[in-house]
Amino acid sequence: MVIIMEVNANDLQIKNVIEQIHLKGLKPHISTGEERTIIGVIGDDRKLQEANFKTLPGVENVFRILKPYKLVSREFKRDSTIIHINGVSIGNGHRVVIAGPCAVESGEQILKSAQIVKSYGANILRGGAFKPRTNPYTFQGLGIDGLKLLQKAKQETGLPIVTEVLEASDVELVSEYADILQIGTRNMQNYQLLKAAGRIRKPILLKRGMSATLQEFLMSAEYILSEGNQQVILCERGIRTFVEYTRNTLDLNIVPVIKKLSHLPVIVDPSHGTGRTDIIIPMSLASLAAGADGLMVEVHPEPEKSVSDADQTLSPAQFGELMEKTKKLINIFN
Ligand code: PEP
Ligand code: MN
């Protein structure tokens, strides 16, 4: 349920509504706009009567959001969310390019990667320190040492960093280093992790589960927002289909559909979405044309030496070409 306060509602009237919500055993979510305050009711509000709130002083309107996701929906928040990270903005026309290797392999590798992607105009550096690998016998990431190397690369280049967190118990640790915490496809429905991510105050990059429906994807984001963290960036990264010529099928349909249903920024990862360097550039351009607020791509100083995902990792020259074409396309939009 959403309670819209009158433009001139005073603090006492707002406090009263909040108290009434608490009395029903539910949680209020207060969003203070320039004009008016909107109060969302979080929890199972099925037993609440709109009429109980409509008659309270200072209340203009009360309505129910019928979809199961509430806080992420455009019904709850009409204006697109913009996320600010160290001078970089994402959402509502602010587009970003996140680039870097699949995994942090060494100090030299991540620093070189950072310098390369920065020189071509990337806004944010990526690199996995904790890697969720399908095969337990392959490289699992450098862990905390990897986080420290990312931090060093950030200090040297000024690029904010995004890195994956695999477990709820690591959220605090990773948030000490990362500017954005990534939750990967395999963890999109790890509810303990989502809740822990909801309790911190850093942006979360939530990747779509490889078999997740649109609704499941948005419900996972709702977990994060319902814990109080409003800064979620959604990321389409391809889904499992019957096709065998790509690693995954990049579902670009979801971009404009999410934009309709949700105020959250949406980016696309054509690296994992295709698994093939030869089609990353066209699919990146297609993602932006579909309305994505940015891209996340894997880039390595020497892709053939990449310890993971070498087949989908762009070389510095390929990344340069991608950035050149991306800038031209964005100029058309602007
Ligand atoms: C990644 O971006 O490093 C990653 C592991 O991606 P995904 O979770 O989409 O497979
Ligand atoms: Mn990868």
CSV table of C-alpha atoms and ligand atoms in Angstrom, one decimal:
chain,number,residue,atom,x,y,z
A,1,MET,CA,0.0,0.0,0.0
A,2,VAL,CA,1.2,3.5,-0.8
A,3,ILE,CA,0.1,6.5,1.2
A,4,ILE,CA,0.4,9.9,-0.6
A,5,MET,CA,0.6,12.8,1.9
A,6,GLU,CA,-0.8,16.2,1.0
A,7,VAL,CA,1.7,18.8,-0.3
A,8,ASN,CA,1.4,20.8,3.0
A,9,ALA,CA,1.2,17.8,5.3
A,10,ASN,CA,3.2,18.6,8.5
A,11,ASP,CA,5.7,16.4,10.4
A,12,LEU,CA,3.2,15.5,13.1
A,13,GLN,CA,0.7,14.2,10.5
A,14,ILE,CA,3.5,12.2,8.8
A,15,LYS,CA,4.6,10.8,12.2
A,16,ASN,CA,1.0,9.8,13.0
A,17,VAL,CA,0.7,7.8,9.7
A,18,ILE,CA,4.1,6.1,10.5
A,19,GLU,CA,2.9,5.2,14.0
A,20,GLN,CA,-0.3,3.7,12.6
A,21,ILE,CA,1.7,1.5,10.2
A,22,HIS,CA,3.9,0.3,13.1
A,23,LEU,CA,0.8,-0.5,15.2
A,24,LYS,CA,-0.4,-2.8,12.4
A,25,GLY,CA,3.0,-4.7,12.7
A,26,LEU,CA,4.2,-3.4,9.3
A,27,LYS,CA,7.2,-1.2,8.3
A,28,PRO,CA,6.9,2.2,6.7
A,29,HIS,CA,9.2,3.3,3.9
A,30,ILE,CA,9.4,7.0,3.7
A,31,SER,CA,10.3,8.8,0.5
A,32,THR,CA,10.6,12.5,0.9
A,33,GLY,CA,10.1,14.2,-2.5
A,34,GLU,CA,10.5,17.8,-3.4
A,35,GLU,CA,6.8,18.3,-3.2
A,36,ARG,CA,5.4,15.7,-1.0
A,37,THR,CA,6.1,12.7,1.2
A,38,ILE,CA,5.1,9.3,0.0
A,39,ILE,CA,4.9,6.5,2.6
A,40,GLY,CA,5.1,2.9,1.4
A,41,VAL,CA,3.9,0.1,3.7
A,42,ILE,CA,6.3,-2.8,3.7
A,43,GLY,CA,5.1,-6.3,4.6
A,44,ASP,CA,2.0,-8.3,4.2
A,45,ASP,CA,-0.5,-5.4,3.9
A,46,ARG,CA,-3.5,-7.5,2.8
A,47,LYS,CA,-5.3,-7.1,6.1
A,48,LEU,CA,-5.0,-3.3,5.9
A,49,GLN,CA,-8.0,-1.2,4.9
A,50,GLU,CA,-7.3,1.8,2.6
A,51,ALA,CA,-10.1,3.6,4.4
A,52,ASN,CA,-8.2,3.5,7.8
A,53,PHE,CA,-5.5,5.6,6.3
A,54,LYS,CA,-7.5,7.8,3.9
A,55,THR,CA,-9.2,9.5,6.9
A,56,LEU,CA,-6.0,10.4,8.7
A,57,PRO,CA,-5.2,14.1,8.7
A,58,GLY,CA,-2.7,15.1,6.0
A,59,VAL,CA,-3.3,12.1,3.8
A,60,GLU,CA,-4.3,12.9,0.3
A,61,ASN,CA,-4.6,9.4,-1.3
A,62,VAL,CA,-4.0,5.7,-0.6
A,63,PHE,CA,-3.7,3.0,-3.2
A,64,ARG,CA,-2.5,-0.5,-3.4
A,65,ILE,CA,0.2,-1.7,-5.7
A,66,LEU,CA,-1.2,-4.9,-7.1
A,67,LYS,CA,2.1,-6.3,-8.3
A,68,PRO,CA,4.1,-8.4,-5.8
A,69,TYR,CA,7.1,-6.1,-6.2
A,70,LYS,CA,6.4,-2.8,-4.6
A,71,LEU,CA,9.4,-0.6,-3.8
A,72,VAL,CA,11.1,-1.3,-7.2
A,73,SER,CA,7.9,-0.5,-9.1
A,74,ARG,CA,7.2,2.7,-11.1
A,75,GLU,CA,3.9,2.8,-9.4
A,76,PHE,CA,5.7,3.5,-6.1
A,77,LYS,CA,8.4,5.8,-7.6
A,78,ARG,CA,7.6,7.5,-10.9
A,79,ASP,CA,11.0,9.1,-11.5
A,80,SER,CA,13.9,7.0,-12.6
A,81,THR,CA,16.5,6.3,-9.9
A,82,ILE,CA,19.9,7.8,-10.5
A,83,ILE,CA,22.8,6.2,-8.6
A,84,HIS,CA,25.9,8.3,-7.8
A,85,ILE,CA,29.3,6.7,-7.3
A,86,ASN,CA,32.3,8.9,-6.8
A,87,GLY,CA,31.2,11.4,-9.4
A,88,VAL,CA,29.8,8.8,-11.8
A,89,SER,CA,26.0,8.7,-12.3
A,90,ILE,CA,24.0,5.8,-13.5
A,91,GLY,CA,20.3,5.9,-14.7
A,92,ASN,CA,17.8,8.3,-16.3
A,93,GLY,CA,20.0,9.1,-19.3
A,94,HIS,CA,23.3,8.8,-17.5
A,95,ARG,CA,25.1,5.8,-19.1
A,96,VAL,CA,28.2,4.1,-17.8
A,97,VAL,CA,30.7,1.6,-19.1
A,98,ILE,CA,32.0,-0.9,-16.6
A,99,ALA,CA,35.1,-2.8,-17.8
A,100,GLY,CA,37.9,-5.0,-16.6
A,101,PRO,CA,38.9,-8.6,-16.4
A,102,CYS,CA,36.7,-11.4,-15.4
A,103,ALA,CA,39.0,-12.0,-12.3
A,104,VAL,CA,41.7,-10.2,-10.5
A,105,GLU,CA,44.8,-12.3,-11.2
A,106,SER,CA,47.7,-10.2,-10.1
A,107,GLY,CA,48.6,-6.6,-9.1
A,108,GLU,CA,50.1,-6.0,-12.5
A,109,GLN,CA,47.2,-7.4,-14.4
A,110,ILE,CA,44.5,-5.5,-12.6
A,111,LEU,CA,46.5,-2.2,-12.7
A,112,LYS,CA,47.2,-2.6,-16.4
A,113,SER,CA,43.6,-3.4,-17.0
A,114,ALA,CA,42.5,-0.3,-15.1
A,115,GLN,CA,44.8,1.9,-17.0
A,116,ILE,CA,43.7,0.5,-20.4
A,117,VAL,CA,40.0,0.7,-19.8
A,118,LYS,CA,40.4,4.2,-18.3
A,119,SER,CA,42.4,5.4,-21.3
A,120,TYR,CA,39.5,4.5,-23.6
A,121,GLY,CA,36.9,6.1,-21.4
A,122,ALA,CA,35.5,3.4,-19.1
A,123,ASN,CA,33.8,4.9,-16.0
A,124,ILE,CA,34.1,2.0,-13.6
A,125,LEU,CA,36.6,-0.9,-13.1
A,126,ARG,CA,35.3,-4.5,-12.7
A,127,GLY,CA,37.2,-7.6,-11.5
A,128,GLY,CA,36.2,-10.6,-9.5
A,129,ALA,CA,38.1,-11.4,-6.3
A,130,PHE,CA,35.7,-14.0,-5.1
A,131,LYS,CA,34.8,-16.1,-8.2
A,132,PRO,CA,31.7,-18.4,-8.4
A,133,ARG,CA,33.1,-21.1,-10.7
A,134,THR,CA,31.2,-24.0,-12.2
A,135,ASN,CA,34.2,-26.2,-11.8
A,136,PRO,CA,35.6,-26.5,-8.2
A,137,TYR,CA,39.1,-27.3,-9.5
A,138,THR,CA,39.5,-24.1,-11.4
A,139,PHE,CA,40.8,-20.7,-10.1
A,140,GLN,CA,38.4,-19.5,-7.3
A,141,GLY,CA,39.8,-15.9,-7.1
A,142,LEU,CA,42.4,-14.2,-4.9
A,143,GLY,CA,39.8,-13.4,-2.2
A,144,ILE,CA,40.8,-10.6,0.1
A,145,ASP,CA,44.2,-10.1,-1.6
A,146,GLY,CA,42.2,-9.5,-4.8
A,147,LEU,CA,40.1,-6.8,-3.0
A,148,LYS,CA,43.4,-5.1,-1.9
A,149,LEU,CA,44.7,-5.1,-5.5
A,150,LEU,CA,41.5,-3.6,-6.7
A,151,GLN,CA,41.8,-0.9,-4.1
A,152,LYS,CA,45.3,-0.1,-5.3
A,153,ALA,CA,44.2,0.0,-8.9
A,154,LYS,CA,41.4,2.4,-7.8
A,155,GLN,CA,43.9,4.6,-6.0
A,156,GLU,CA,46.2,4.7,-9.1
A,157,THR,CA,43.5,5.4,-11.7
A,158,GLY,CA,40.6,7.0,-9.7
A,159,LEU,CA,38.2,4.5,-11.2
A,160,PRO,CA,35.5,3.3,-8.8
A,161,ILE,CA,35.4,-0.5,-8.5
A,162,VAL,CA,32.7,-3.2,-8.7
A,163,THR,CA,33.4,-6.7,-7.5
A,164,GLU,CA,31.3,-9.7,-6.6
A,165,VAL,CA,30.3,-10.9,-3.2
A,166,LEU,CA,29.3,-14.5,-2.8
A,167,GLU,CA,28.2,-14.9,0.8
A,168,ALA,CA,26.1,-12.9,3.2
A,169,SER,CA,28.9,-13.1,5.8
A,170,ASP,CA,31.3,-11.4,3.3
A,171,VAL,CA,29.1,-8.4,2.6
A,172,GLU,CA,30.7,-6.1,5.3
A,173,LEU,CA,34.2,-7.1,4.2
A,174,VAL,CA,33.6,-6.6,0.5
A,175,SER,CA,31.8,-3.3,1.1
A,176,GLU,CA,35.0,-1.9,2.8
A,177,TYR,CA,36.7,-2.1,-0.6
A,178,ALA,CA,34.0,-2.0,-3.3
A,179,ASP,CA,32.2,1.0,-4.5
A,180,ILE,CA,29.5,-1.3,-6.0
A,181,LEU,CA,28.9,-4.8,-4.8
A,182,GLN,CA,28.0,-7.3,-7.4
A,183,ILE,CA,25.6,-10.2,-6.8
A,184,GLY,CA,26.0,-12.7,-9.6
A,185,THR,CA,23.6,-14.8,-11.6
A,186,ARG,CA,24.1,-17.9,-9.5
A,187,ASN,CA,23.2,-15.9,-6.3
A,188,MET,CA,20.2,-13.9,-7.6
A,189,GLN,CA,17.9,-15.9,-5.4
A,190,ASN,CA,20.3,-16.3,-2.4
A,191,TYR,CA,17.9,-14.5,-0.1
A,192,GLN,CA,20.2,-14.2,2.9
A,193,LEU,CA,22.8,-12.5,0.6
A,194,LEU,CA,20.1,-10.2,-0.8
A,195,LYS,CA,19.0,-9.2,2.7
A,196,ALA,CA,22.6,-8.6,3.8
A,197,ALA,CA,23.1,-6.5,0.7
A,198,GLY,CA,20.0,-4.6,1.7
A,199,ARG,CA,21.4,-3.7,5.1
A,200,ILE,CA,24.5,-1.8,3.7
A,201,ARG,CA,24.4,1.6,2.1
A,202,LYS,CA,26.4,0.9,-1.0
A,203,PRO,CA,25.0,0.3,-4.5
A,204,ILE,CA,24.3,-3.3,-5.5
A,205,LEU,CA,24.7,-4.6,-9.0
A,206,LEU,CA,22.2,-7.4,-9.2
A,207,LYS,CA,22.7,-9.7,-12.2
A,208,ARG,CA,19.7,-11.6,-13.5
A,209,GLY,CA,19.6,-15.3,-12.7
A,210,MET,CA,20.3,-17.4,-15.8
A,211,SER,CA,16.9,-18.9,-15.6
A,212,ALA,CA,15.0,-16.1,-13.8
A,213,THR,CA,11.8,-14.7,-15.0
A,214,LEU,CA,11.3,-11.0,-15.1
A,215,GLN,CA,9.2,-11.2,-12.0
A,216,GLU,CA,11.7,-13.3,-10.1
A,217,PHE,CA,14.4,-10.7,-11.0
A,218,LEU,CA,12.4,-7.8,-9.7
A,219,MET,CA,11.4,-9.7,-6.6
A,220,SER,CA,15.1,-10.2,-5.8
A,221,ALA,CA,15.7,-6.5,-6.2
A,222,GLU,CA,12.7,-6.0,-3.9
A,223,TYR,CA,14.5,-8.0,-1.2
A,224,ILE,CA,17.4,-5.5,-1.2
A,225,LEU,CA,15.1,-2.4,-1.3
A,226,SER,CA,12.9,-3.8,1.4
A,227,GLU,CA,15.9,-3.9,3.8
A,228,GLY,CA,16.5,-0.2,3.2
A,229,ASN,CA,19.1,-0.1,0.5
A,230,GLN,CA,17.5,1.8,-2.4
A,231,GLN,CA,20.6,1.7,-4.7
A,232,VAL,CA,20.2,-1.3,-7.0
A,233,ILE,CA,21.4,-1.5,-10.6
A,234,LEU,CA,19.8,-4.4,-12.5
A,235,CYS,CA,22.0,-6.2,-15.0
A,236,GLU,CA,20.8,-8.4,-17.9
A,237,ARG,CA,23.5,-11.0,-18.6
A,238,GLY,CA,21.9,-13.6,-20.7
A,239,ILE,CA,19.6,-16.5,-20.0
A,240,ARG,CA,19.7,-20.3,-20.8
A,241,THR,CA,17.9,-21.2,-24.0
A,242,PHE,CA,18.2,-24.0,-26.5
A,243,VAL,CA,20.7,-22.1,-28.7
A,244,GLU,CA,24.2,-23.5,-28.8
A,245,TYR,CA,26.0,-20.9,-30.8
A,246,THR,CA,26.3,-18.5,-27.9
A,247,ARG,CA,27.0,-19.2,-24.2
A,248,ASN,CA,23.7,-17.5,-23.2
A,249,THR,CA,20.9,-15.7,-25.0
A,250,LEU,CA,21.1,-12.0,-24.3
A,251,ASP,CA,17.5,-11.1,-23.5
A,252,LEU,CA,17.4,-7.5,-24.7
A,253,ASN,CA,13.6,-7.5,-24.6
A,254,ILE,CA,13.8,-7.2,-20.9
A,255,VAL,CA,15.5,-3.8,-21.0
A,256,PRO,CA,12.6,-1.6,-22.2
A,257,VAL,CA,10.1,-3.8,-20.2
A,258,ILE,CA,12.0,-3.3,-17.0
A,259,LYS,CA,12.1,0.4,-17.8
A,260,LYS,CA,8.3,0.5,-17.9
A,261,LEU,CA,7.8,-1.5,-14.7
A,262,SER,CA,10.7,-0.2,-12.5
A,263,HIS,CA,12.5,3.0,-11.8
A,264,LEU,CA,15.8,1.2,-11.2
A,265,PRO,CA,18.7,1.6,-13.7
A,266,VAL,CA,19.3,-1.4,-16.0
A,267,ILE,CA,22.7,-2.3,-17.6
A,268,VAL,CA,23.6,-5.1,-19.9
A,269,ASP,CA,26.6,-7.5,-19.8
A,270,PRO,CA,27.1,-8.7,-23.4
A,271,SER,CA,30.3,-10.6,-22.4
A,272,HIS,CA,28.5,-13.3,-20.3
A,273,GLY,CA,25.4,-12.8,-22.5
A,274,THR,CA,27.2,-14.0,-25.6
A,275,GLY,CA,30.4,-15.7,-24.5
A,276,ARG,CA,31.9,-14.6,-27.9
A,277,THR,CA,34.2,-11.7,-28.4
A,278,ASP,CA,33.2,-11.4,-32.1
A,279,ILE,CA,29.7,-10.3,-31.3
A,280,ILE,CA,30.2,-8.2,-28.2
A,281,ILE,CA,30.4,-4.9,-30.0
A,282,PRO,CA,27.1,-5.3,-32.0
A,283,MET,CA,25.3,-6.6,-28.9
A,284,SER,CA,26.7,-3.7,-26.8
A,285,LEU,CA,25.3,-1.2,-29.3
A,286,ALA,CA,22.0,-3.1,-29.4
A,287,SER,CA,21.8,-2.9,-25.6
A,288,LEU,CA,22.3,0.8,-25.6
A,289,ALA,CA,19.8,1.2,-28.4
A,290,ALA,CA,17.3,-0.8,-26.4
A,291,GLY,CA,17.6,1.8,-23.6
A,292,ALA,CA,20.2,0.3,-21.3
A,293,ASP,CA,21.8,2.7,-18.8
A,294,GLY,CA,25.2,1.1,-19.4
A,295,LEU,CA,27.4,-1.9,-20.2
A,296,MET,CA,29.6,-4.2,-18.3
A,297,VAL,CA,32.3,-5.9,-20.4
A,298,GLU,CA,35.3,-8.1,-19.8
A,299,VAL,CA,38.6,-6.7,-20.9
A,300,HIS,CA,42.1,-8.1,-20.3
A,301,PRO,CA,45.6,-6.7,-21.3
A,302,GLU,CA,46.2,-10.2,-22.9
A,303,PRO,CA,42.9,-12.0,-23.3
A,304,GLU,CA,44.6,-15.3,-24.4
A,305,LYS,CA,46.3,-15.4,-20.9
A,306,SER,CA,43.0,-14.7,-19.0
A,307,VAL,CA,42.5,-17.4,-16.3
A,308,SER,CA,38.8,-17.3,-16.8
A,309,ASP,CA,36.3,-16.4,-19.6
A,310,ALA,CA,39.1,-15.9,-22.2
A,311,ASP,CA,36.6,-16.6,-25.1
A,312,GLN,CA,34.5,-13.6,-24.1
A,313,THR,CA,37.2,-11.2,-23.1
A,314,LEU,CA,38.0,-8.2,-25.3
A,315,SER,CA,41.6,-7.1,-26.1
A,316,PRO,CA,42.5,-3.5,-25.4
A,317,ALA,CA,42.2,-2.7,-29.2
A,318,GLN,CA,38.7,-4.4,-29.3
A,319,PHE,CA,37.6,-2.4,-26.3
A,320,GLY,CA,38.9,0.8,-27.9
A,321,GLU,CA,36.7,0.0,-30.9
A,322,LEU,CA,33.7,-0.7,-28.7
A,323,MET,CA,34.2,2.7,-26.9
A,324,GLU,CA,34.5,4.6,-30.2
A,325,LYS,CA,31.3,3.1,-31.5
A,326,THR,CA,29.5,3.5,-28.2
A,327,LYS,CA,30.4,7.2,-28.1
A,328,LYS,CA,29.0,7.7,-31.6
A,329,LEU,CA,25.8,5.9,-30.8
A,330,ILE,CA,25.3,7.9,-27.6
A,331,ASN,CA,25.9,11.1,-29.6
A,332,ILE,CA,22.9,10.2,-31.7
A,333,PHE,CA,20.7,9.7,-28.6
A,334,ASN,CA,21.8,13.1,-27.2
B,1,PEP,C1,30.9,-11.8,-13.5
B,1,PEP,O1,30.4,-10.8,-14.0
B,1,PEP,O2,32.0,-11.9,-13.0
B,1,PEP,C2,30.1,-13.1,-13.4
B,1,PEP,C3,30.5,-14.2,-12.8
B,1,PEP,O3,28.9,-13.0,-14.1
B,1,PEP,P1,27.6,-13.9,-14.0
B,1,PEP,O4,27.2,-13.9,-12.5
B,1,PEP,O5,26.6,-13.1,-14.8
B,1,PEP,O6,27.9,-15.2,-14.5
B,2,MN,MN,33.5,-13.8,-16.3
